[in-house]
mmCIF file of C-alpha atoms in Angstrom:
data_model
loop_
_atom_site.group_PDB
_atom_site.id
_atom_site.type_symbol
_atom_site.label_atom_id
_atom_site.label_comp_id
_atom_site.label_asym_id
_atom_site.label_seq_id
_atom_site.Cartn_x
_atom_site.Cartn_y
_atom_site.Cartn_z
ATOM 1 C CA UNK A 1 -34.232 -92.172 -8.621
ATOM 2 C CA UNK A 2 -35.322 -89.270 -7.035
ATOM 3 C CA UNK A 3 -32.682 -86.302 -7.264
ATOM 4 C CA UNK A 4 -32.956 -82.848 -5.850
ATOM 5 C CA UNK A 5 -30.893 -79.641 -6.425
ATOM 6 C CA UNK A 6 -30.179 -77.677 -3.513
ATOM 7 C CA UNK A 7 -29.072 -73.875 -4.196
ATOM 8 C CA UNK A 8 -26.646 -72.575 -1.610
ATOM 9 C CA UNK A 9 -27.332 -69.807 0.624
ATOM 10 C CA UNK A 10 -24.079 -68.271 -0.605
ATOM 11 C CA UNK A 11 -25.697 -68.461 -4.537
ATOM 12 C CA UNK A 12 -26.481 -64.979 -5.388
ATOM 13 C CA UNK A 13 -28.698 -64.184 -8.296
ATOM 14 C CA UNK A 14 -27.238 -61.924 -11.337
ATOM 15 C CA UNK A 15 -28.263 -58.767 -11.263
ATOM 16 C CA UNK A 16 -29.175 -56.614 -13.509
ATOM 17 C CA UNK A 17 -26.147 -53.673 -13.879
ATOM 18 C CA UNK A 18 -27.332 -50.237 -13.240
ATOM 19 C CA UNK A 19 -30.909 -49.170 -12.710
ATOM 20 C CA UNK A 20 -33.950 -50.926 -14.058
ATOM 21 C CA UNK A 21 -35.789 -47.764 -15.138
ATOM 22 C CA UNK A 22 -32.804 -47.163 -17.786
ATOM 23 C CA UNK A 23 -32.897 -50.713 -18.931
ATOM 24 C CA UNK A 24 -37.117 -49.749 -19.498
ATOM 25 C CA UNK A 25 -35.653 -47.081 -21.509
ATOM 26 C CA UNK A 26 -33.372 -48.562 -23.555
ATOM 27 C CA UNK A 27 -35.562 -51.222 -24.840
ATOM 28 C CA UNK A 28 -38.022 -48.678 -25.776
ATOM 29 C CA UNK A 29 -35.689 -46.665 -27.535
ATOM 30 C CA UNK A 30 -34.472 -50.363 -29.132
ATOM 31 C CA UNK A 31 -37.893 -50.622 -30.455
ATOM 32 C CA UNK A 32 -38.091 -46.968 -31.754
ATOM 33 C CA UNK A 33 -34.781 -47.564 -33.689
ATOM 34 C CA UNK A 34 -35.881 -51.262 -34.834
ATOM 35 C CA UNK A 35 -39.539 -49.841 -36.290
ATOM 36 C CA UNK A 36 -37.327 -47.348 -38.054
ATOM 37 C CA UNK A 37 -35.019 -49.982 -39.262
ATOM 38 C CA UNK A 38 -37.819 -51.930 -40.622
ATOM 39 C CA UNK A 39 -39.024 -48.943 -42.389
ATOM 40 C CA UNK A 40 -36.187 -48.161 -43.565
ATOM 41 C CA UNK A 41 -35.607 -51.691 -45.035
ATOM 42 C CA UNK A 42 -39.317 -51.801 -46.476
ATOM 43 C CA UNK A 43 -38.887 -48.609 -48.289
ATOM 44 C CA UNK A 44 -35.702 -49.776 -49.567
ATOM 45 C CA UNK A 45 -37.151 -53.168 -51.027
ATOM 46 C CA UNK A 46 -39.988 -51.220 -52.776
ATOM 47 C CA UNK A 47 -37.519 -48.206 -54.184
ATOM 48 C CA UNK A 48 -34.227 -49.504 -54.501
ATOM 49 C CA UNK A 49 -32.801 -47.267 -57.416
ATOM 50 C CA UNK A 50 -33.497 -44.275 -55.318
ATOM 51 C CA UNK A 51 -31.412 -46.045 -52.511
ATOM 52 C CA UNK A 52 -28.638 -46.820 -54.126
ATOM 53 C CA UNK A 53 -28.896 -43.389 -55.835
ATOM 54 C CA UNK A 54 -28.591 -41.745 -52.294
ATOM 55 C CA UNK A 55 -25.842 -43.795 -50.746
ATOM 56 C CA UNK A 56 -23.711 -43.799 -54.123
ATOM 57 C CA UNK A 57 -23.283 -39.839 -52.682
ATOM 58 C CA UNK A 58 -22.415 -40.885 -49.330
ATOM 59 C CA UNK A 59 -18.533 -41.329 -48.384
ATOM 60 C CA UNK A 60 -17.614 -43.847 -46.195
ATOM 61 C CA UNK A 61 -14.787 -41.882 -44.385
ATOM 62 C CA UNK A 62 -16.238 -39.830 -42.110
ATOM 63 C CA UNK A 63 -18.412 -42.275 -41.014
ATOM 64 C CA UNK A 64 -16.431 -45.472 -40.511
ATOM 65 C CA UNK A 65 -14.175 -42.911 -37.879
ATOM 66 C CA UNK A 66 -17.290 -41.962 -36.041
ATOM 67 C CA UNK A 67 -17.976 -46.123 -36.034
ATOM 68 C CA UNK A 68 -14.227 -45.978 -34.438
ATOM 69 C CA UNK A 69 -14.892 -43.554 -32.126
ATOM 70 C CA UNK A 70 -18.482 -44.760 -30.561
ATOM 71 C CA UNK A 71 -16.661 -48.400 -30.148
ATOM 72 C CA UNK A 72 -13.913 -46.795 -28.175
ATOM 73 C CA UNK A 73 -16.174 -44.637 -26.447
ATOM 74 C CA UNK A 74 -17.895 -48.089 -25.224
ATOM 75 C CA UNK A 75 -14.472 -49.668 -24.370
ATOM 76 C CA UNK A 76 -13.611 -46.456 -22.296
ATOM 77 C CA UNK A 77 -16.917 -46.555 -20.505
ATOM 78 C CA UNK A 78 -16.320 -50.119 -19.865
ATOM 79 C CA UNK A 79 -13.053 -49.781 -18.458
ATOM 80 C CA UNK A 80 -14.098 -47.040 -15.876
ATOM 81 C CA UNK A 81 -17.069 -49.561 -14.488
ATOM 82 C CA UNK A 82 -14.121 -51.743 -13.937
ATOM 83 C CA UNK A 83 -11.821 -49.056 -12.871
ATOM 84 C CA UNK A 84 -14.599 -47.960 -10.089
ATOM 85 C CA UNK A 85 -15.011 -51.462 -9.430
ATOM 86 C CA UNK A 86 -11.521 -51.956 -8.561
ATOM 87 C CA UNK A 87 -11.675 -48.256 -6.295
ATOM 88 C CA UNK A 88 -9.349 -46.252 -8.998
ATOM 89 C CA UNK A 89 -10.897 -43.090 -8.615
ATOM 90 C CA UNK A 90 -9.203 -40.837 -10.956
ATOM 91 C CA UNK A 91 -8.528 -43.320 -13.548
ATOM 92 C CA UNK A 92 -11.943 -44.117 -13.698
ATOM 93 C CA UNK A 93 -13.162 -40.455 -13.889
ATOM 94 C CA UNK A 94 -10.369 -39.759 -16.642
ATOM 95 C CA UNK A 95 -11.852 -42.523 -18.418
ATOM 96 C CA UNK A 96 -15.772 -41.637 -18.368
ATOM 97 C CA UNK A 97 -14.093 -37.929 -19.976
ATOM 98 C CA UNK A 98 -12.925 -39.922 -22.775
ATOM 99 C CA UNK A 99 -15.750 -41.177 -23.323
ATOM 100 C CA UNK A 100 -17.255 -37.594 -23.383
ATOM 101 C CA UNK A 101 -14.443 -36.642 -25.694
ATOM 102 C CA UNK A 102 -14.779 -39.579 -28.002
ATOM 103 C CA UNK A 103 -18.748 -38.355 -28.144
ATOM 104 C CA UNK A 104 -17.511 -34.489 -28.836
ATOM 105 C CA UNK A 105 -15.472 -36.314 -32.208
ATOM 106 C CA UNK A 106 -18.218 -37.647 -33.365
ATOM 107 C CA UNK A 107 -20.523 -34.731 -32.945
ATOM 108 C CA UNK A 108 -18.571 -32.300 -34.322
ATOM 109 C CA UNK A 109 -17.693 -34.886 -37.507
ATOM 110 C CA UNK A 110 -21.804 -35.498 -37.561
ATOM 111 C CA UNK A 111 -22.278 -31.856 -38.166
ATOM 112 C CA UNK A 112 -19.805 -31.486 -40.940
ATOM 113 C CA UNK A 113 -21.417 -34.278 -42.299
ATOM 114 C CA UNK A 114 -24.891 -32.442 -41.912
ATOM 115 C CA UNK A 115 -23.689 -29.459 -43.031
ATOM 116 C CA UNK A 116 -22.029 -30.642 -46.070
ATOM 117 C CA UNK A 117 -25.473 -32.424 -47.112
ATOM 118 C CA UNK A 118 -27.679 -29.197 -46.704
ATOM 119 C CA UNK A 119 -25.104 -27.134 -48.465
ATOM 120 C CA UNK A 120 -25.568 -29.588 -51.114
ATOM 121 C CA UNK A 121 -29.343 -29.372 -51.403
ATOM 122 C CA UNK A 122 -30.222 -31.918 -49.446
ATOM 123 C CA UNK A 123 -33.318 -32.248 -47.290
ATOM 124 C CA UNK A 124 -36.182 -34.327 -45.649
ATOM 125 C CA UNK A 125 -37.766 -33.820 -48.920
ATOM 126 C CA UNK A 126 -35.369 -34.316 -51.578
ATOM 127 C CA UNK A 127 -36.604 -38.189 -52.046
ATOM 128 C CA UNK A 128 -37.407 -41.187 -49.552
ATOM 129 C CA UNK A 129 -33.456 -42.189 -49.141
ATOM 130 C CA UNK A 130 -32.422 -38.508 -48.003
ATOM 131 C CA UNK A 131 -35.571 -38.762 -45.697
ATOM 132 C CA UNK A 132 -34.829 -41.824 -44.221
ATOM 133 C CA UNK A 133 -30.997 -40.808 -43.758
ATOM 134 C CA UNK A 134 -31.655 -37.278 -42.347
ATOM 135 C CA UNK A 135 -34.147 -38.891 -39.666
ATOM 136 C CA UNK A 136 -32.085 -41.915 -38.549
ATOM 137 C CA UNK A 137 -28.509 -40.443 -38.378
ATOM 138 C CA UNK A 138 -29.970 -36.824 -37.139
ATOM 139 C CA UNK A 139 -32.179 -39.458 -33.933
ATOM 140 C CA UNK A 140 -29.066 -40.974 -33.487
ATOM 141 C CA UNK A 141 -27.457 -38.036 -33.461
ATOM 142 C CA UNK A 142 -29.097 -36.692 -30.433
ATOM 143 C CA UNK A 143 -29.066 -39.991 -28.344
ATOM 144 C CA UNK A 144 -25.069 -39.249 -28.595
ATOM 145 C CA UNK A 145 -25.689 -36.219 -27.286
ATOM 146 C CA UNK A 146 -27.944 -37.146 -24.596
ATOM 147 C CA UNK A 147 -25.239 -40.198 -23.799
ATOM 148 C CA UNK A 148 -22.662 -37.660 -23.885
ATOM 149 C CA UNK A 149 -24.938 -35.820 -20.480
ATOM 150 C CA UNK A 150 -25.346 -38.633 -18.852
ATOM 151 C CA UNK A 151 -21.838 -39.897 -18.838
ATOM 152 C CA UNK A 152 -20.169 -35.981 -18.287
ATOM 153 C CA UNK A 153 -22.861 -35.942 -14.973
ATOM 154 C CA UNK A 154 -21.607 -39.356 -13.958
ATOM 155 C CA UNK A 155 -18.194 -37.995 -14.412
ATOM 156 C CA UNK A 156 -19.086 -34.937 -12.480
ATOM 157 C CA UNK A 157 -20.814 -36.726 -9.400
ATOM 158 C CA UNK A 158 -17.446 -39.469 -9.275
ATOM 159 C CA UNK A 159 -16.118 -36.051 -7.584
ATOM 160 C CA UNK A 160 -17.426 -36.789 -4.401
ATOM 161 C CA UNK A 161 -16.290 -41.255 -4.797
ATOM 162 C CA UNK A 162 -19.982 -41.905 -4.650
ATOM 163 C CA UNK A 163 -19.142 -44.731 -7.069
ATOM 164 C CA UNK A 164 -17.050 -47.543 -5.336
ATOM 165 C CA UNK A 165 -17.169 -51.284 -5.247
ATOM 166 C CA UNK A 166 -20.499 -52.280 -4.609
ATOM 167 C CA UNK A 167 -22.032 -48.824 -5.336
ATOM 168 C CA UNK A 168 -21.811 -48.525 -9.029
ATOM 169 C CA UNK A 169 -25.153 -48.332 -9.954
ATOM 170 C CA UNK A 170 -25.175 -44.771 -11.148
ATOM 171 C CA UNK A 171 -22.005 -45.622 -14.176
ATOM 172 C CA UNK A 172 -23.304 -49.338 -14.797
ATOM 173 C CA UNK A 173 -26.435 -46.864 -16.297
ATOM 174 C CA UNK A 174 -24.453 -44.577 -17.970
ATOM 175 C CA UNK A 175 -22.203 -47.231 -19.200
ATOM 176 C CA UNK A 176 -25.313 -49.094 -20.411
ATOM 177 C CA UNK A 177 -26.980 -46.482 -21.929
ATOM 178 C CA UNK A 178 -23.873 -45.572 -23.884
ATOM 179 C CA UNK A 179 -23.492 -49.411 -25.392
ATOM 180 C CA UNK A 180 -26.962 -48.913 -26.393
ATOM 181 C CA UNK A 181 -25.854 -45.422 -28.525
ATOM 182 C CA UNK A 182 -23.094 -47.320 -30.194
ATOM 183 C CA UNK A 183 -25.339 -50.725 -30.422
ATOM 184 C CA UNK A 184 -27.560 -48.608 -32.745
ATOM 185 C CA UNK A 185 -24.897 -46.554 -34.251
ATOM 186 C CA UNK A 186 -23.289 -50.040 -35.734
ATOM 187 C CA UNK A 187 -26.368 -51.141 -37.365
ATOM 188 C CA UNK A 188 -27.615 -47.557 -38.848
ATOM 189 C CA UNK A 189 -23.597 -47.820 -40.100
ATOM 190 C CA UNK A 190 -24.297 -50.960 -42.078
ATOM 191 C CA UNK A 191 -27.581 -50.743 -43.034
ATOM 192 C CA UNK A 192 -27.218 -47.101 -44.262
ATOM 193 C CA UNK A 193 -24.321 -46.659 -45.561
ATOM 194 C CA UNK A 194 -22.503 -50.302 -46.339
ATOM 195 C CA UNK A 195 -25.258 -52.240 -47.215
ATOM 196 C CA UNK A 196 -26.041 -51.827 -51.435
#
């Protein structure tokens, strides 16, 4: 028996949402973050009393809200692709501020954070664990800022409706670039500071 599968002309491939460069970007970023990771958990392996040392002096208050806030800063995102999608304007725009305001929480929580570890001594070169922790959470740090631009410009060019069904390009990359931020944020979360 000889069978052949015919494809429609109405069949339309899946795209890719947003713009290819940032997807480029994020995977590189991906692999920045996973070599750290790996590091991280290498170091760990071969020095674990001086890990567990560290993250004995690490609350996990602070930081489980900032885990709350970067997941609802991803649902908010979300909803405003759908809320462009479906032409509501200003609810989508209210919703991409959100997520800049969800982003300002966890900044300004970061920094207390920050702050309370250098008032406390605590450096790049106080041992391997207060390394690693400085470096990953401070990298992370800034890719919430950067996400933080990138959604407030989207935000900022919605003004004009540029992004409508069928032309949503511009926040399906901000919106992607954002699940990315809290992607990494939920692993540097567990591996740093729940995992013992």
């Amino acid at each position: 028996m000889n069978q052949s599968v015919t494809l429609s002309a109405s069949t339309n491939p899946r795209e890719v949402p947003g713009d290819l460069a940032m997807w480029f970007f994020i995977l590189a970023e991906l692999l920045v973050f996973g070599v750290f990771f790996l590091a991280y958990g290498y170091a760990r392996a071969h020095d674990p009393a001086t890990f567990a040392a560290g993250q004995r002096q690490l609350a996990l208050g602070v930081p489980t809200v900032n885990t709350l806030l970067l997941i609802a800063g991803s649902a908010s995102v979300a909803a405003a692709v759908r809320a462009f999608a479906l032409d509501r304007q200003r609810t989508a725009r209210r919703l991409l501020w959100l997520t800049v305001a969800l982003g300002m929480g966890f900044v300004v929580l970061k920094c207390g954070e920050f702050a309370g570890k250098l008032a406390a001594g605590i450096t790049l070169s106080s041992d391997t664990f207060w390394m690693f922790y400085l470096s990953l959470t401070f990298f992370h740090f800034l890719h919430v800022i950067l996400g933080m631009v990138i959604v407030g410009a989207v935000a900022v060019y919605a003004r004009d409706g540029r992004y409508r069904p069928g032309q949503l390009a511009g926040v399906e990359t901000a919106a992607a670039y954002w699940h990315m931020v809290d992607l990494v944020w939920v692993v540097l979360f567990a591996l740093v500071y729940v995992a013992r």
